[in-house]
XYZ file of C-alpha atoms in Angstrom:
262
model
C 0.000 0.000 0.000
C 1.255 3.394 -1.166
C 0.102 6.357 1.682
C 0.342 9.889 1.302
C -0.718 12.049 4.795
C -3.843 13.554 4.731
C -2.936 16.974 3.885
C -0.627 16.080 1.083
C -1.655 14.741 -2.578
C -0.985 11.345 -3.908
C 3.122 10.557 -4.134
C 2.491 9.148 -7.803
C 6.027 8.337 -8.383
C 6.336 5.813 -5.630
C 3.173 4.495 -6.445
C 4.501 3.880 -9.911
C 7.625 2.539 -8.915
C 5.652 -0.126 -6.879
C 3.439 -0.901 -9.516
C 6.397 -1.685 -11.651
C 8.768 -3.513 -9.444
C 5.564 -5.335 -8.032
C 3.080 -6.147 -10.504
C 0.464 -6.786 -8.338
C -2.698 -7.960 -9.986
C -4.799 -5.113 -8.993
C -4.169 -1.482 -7.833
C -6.779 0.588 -6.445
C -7.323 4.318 -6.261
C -9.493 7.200 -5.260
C -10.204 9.759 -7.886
C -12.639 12.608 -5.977
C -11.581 11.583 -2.332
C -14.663 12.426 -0.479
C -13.423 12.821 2.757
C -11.044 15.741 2.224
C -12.416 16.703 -1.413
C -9.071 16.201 -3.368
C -9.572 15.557 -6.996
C -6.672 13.162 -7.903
C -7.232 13.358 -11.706
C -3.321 13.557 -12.952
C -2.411 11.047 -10.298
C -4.992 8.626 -11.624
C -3.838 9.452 -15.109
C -0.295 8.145 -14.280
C -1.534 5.408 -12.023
C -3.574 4.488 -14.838
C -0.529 4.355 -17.432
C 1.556 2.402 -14.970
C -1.197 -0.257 -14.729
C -1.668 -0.274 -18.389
C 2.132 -1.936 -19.007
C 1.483 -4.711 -17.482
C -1.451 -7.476 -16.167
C -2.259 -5.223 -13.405
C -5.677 -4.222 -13.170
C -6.610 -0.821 -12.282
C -9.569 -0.061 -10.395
C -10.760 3.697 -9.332
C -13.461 5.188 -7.454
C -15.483 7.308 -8.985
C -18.098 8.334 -7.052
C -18.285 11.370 -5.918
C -16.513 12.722 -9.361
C -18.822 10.983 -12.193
C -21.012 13.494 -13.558
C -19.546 16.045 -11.679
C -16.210 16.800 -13.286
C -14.651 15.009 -16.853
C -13.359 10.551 -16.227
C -12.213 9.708 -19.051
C -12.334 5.785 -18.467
C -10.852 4.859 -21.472
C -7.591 7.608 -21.816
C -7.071 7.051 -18.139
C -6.587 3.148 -18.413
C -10.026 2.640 -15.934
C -10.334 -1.290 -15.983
C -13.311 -1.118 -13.215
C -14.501 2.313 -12.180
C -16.860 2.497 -9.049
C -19.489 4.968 -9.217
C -22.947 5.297 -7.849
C -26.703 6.735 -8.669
C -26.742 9.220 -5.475
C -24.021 11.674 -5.700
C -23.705 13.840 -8.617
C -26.528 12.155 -10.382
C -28.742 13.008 -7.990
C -31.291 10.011 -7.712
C -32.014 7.844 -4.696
C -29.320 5.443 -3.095
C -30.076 2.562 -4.992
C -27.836 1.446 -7.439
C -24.412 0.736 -7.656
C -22.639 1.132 -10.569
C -19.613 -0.176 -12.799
C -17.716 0.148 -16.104
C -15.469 -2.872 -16.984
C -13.049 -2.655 -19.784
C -11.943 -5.195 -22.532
C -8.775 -5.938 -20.531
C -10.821 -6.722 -17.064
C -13.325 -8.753 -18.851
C -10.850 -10.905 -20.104
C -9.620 -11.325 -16.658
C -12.632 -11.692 -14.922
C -13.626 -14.589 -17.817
C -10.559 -16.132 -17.252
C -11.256 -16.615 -13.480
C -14.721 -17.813 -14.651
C -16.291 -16.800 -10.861
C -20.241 -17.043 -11.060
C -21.820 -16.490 -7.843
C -24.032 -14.255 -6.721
C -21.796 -11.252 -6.414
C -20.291 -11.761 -9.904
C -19.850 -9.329 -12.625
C -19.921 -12.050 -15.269
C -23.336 -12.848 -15.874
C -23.788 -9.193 -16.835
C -21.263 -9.481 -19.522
C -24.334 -11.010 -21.916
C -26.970 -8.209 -20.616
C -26.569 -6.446 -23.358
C -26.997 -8.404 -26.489
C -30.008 -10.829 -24.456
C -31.674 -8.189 -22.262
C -31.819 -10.721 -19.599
C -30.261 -10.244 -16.258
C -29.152 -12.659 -13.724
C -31.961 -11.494 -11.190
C -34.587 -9.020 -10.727
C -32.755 -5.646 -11.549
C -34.082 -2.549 -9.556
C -36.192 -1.171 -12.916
C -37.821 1.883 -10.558
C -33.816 2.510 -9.766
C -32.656 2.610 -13.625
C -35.810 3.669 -15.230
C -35.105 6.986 -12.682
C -30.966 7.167 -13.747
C -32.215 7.175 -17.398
C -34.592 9.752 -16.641
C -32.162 12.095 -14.808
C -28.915 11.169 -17.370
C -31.264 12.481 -20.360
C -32.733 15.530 -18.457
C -29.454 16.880 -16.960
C -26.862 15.983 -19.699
C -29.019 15.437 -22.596
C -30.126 12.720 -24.946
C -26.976 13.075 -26.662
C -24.962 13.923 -23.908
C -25.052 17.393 -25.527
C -25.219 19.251 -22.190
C -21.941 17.622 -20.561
C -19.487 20.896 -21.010
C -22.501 22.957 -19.357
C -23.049 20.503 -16.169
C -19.084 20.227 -15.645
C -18.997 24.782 -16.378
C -21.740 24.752 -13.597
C -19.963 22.652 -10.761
C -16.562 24.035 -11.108
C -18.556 27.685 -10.983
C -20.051 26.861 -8.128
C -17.437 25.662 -6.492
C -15.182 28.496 -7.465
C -18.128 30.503 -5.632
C -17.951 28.645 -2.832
C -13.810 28.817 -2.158
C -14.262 32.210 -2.752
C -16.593 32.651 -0.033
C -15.158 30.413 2.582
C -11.804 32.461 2.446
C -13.877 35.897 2.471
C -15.270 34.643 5.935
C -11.914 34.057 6.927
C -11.511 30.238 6.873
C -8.918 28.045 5.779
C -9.414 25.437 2.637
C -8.117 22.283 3.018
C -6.476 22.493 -0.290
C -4.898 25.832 -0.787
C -1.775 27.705 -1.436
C 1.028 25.187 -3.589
C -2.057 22.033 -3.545
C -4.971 24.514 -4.295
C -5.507 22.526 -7.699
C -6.332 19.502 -6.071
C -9.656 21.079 -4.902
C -12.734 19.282 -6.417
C -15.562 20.872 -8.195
C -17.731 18.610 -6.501
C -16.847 18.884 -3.132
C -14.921 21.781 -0.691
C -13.067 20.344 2.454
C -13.252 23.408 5.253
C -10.623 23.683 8.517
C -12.374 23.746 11.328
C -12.100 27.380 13.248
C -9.374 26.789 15.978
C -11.773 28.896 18.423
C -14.751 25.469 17.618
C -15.385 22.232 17.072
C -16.872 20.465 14.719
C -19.942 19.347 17.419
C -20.265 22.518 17.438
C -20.302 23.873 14.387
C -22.380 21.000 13.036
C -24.851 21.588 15.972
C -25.250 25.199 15.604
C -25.843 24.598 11.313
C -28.337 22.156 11.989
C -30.155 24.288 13.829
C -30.399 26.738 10.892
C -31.348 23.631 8.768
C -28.247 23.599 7.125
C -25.885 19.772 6.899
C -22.516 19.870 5.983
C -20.664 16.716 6.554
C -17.958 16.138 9.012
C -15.011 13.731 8.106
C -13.225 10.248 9.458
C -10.228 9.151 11.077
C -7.638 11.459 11.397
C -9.534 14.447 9.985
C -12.544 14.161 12.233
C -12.817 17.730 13.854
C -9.720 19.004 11.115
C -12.118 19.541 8.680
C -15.839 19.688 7.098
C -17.251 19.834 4.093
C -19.355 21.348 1.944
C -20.864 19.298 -0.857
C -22.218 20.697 -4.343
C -22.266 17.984 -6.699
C -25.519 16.888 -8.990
C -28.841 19.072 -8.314
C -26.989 20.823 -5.015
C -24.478 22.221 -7.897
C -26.650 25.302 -7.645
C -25.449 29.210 -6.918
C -28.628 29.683 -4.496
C -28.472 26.736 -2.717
C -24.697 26.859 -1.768
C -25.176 30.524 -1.110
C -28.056 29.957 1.542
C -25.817 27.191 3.376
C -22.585 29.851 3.138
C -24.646 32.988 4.405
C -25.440 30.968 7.572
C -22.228 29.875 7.929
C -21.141 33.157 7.713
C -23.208 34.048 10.109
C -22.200 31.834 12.852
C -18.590 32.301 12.279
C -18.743 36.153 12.412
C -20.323 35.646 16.190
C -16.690 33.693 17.322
């Protein structure tokens, strides 16, 4: 396993100099990490290129980036990308969702596994229309819906969903650092900020209880983080429907508000 702190971005180099001295069989990687909203897009490129050389598969999450910001699955070398119908699509929590390339198909034929779990049986979906079991159809019939009314039949409307996100969040660093608060990502690492997603310090003069408790109260939820960022940092999300100036501007002006009273 290749670990960077959490304040510091991925060290691709050593990651690629494991992956070739190593050849594992499967690397996995992060590409919007939710938790402290870095947007690893160049290190997944070179992960991706590593993997590419060799047997290794290369599997990335995508989940809180797909839809939100440009994954380019096939330039990036994505064998298995993880992504899901609740974040930036904005539907309900229901489906889970993969794209398998021709290089991890051959792979997962090879091992031949067929159980429950399996991607497999999906690989014929497509050409019989049957699935292996009852598929949620209320769950894709509404992913459909929302792919066709948000990016188009054609996908025509992509450029204008990923121009709205990364204004929005540009509107929202903007304001956080007017009120005096510290990004996550900024100064030398400020690029690795994600358009979906801004990671927040926590005021030294708070805590996140706190804070959290005194935003709830307003009616506004950001979301705290994990291990060794809980009560470094919180975050704001505006990915999918939430991408919207109003909406992130209501949440900031009360934030605003209960910072200015420290």
């Amino acid at each position: 396993m290749v670990e960077s702190a959490w304040d510091q971005p991925v060290d691709v180099d050593r990651a690629v100099k494991e992956i070739h001295e190593w050849k594992p069989d499967l690397v996995t990687m992060v590409h919007c990490d939710t938790p402290t909203g870095a947007l690893n897009s160049e290190a997944v490129k070179q992960v991706g290129k590593a993997c590419s050389k060799s047997d290794t598969l290369f599997y990335v999450d995508v989940v809180s980036s797909a839809g939100a910001v440009p994954v380019d699955v096939s330039g990036w070398n994505i064998d298995i990308g993880l992504l899901g119908s609740q974040k930036a699509f904005s539907c309900e929590p229901s489906l889970s969702i993969i794209t398998v390339s021709a290089k991890a198909w051959k792979q997962i034929e090879k091992v031949g596994y067929t159980g429950y779990d399996a991607i497999l049986p999906f690989k014929s979906v497509k050409e019989t229309g049957v699935f292996p079991y009852t598929p949620l159809w209320s769950g894709l019939d509404a992913l459909n819906v929302q792919l066709k009314t948000t990016f188009g039949a054609k996908n025509q409307l992509v450029r204008q969903v990923y121009d709205r996100h990364e204004e929005v969040a540009q509107y929202c660093r903007n304001r956080i650092q007017n009120m005096g608060l510290t990004l996550w990502w900024n100064n030398e690492h400020a690029s690795l900020s994600s358009a979906s997603v801004t990671a927040v310090r926590v005021p030294s003069n708070t805590t996140w209880e706190e804070l959290d408790q005194k935003l709830r109260k307003e009616g506004v939820v950001f979301g705290g983080s994990y291990g060794q960022t809980t009560n470094a940092l919180f975050r704001v999300g505006h990915m999918g429907s939430q991408a919207d100036l109003e909406t992130v501007k209501y949440a900031l002006d009360v934030l605003e508000k209960i910072v200015s009273k420290k």
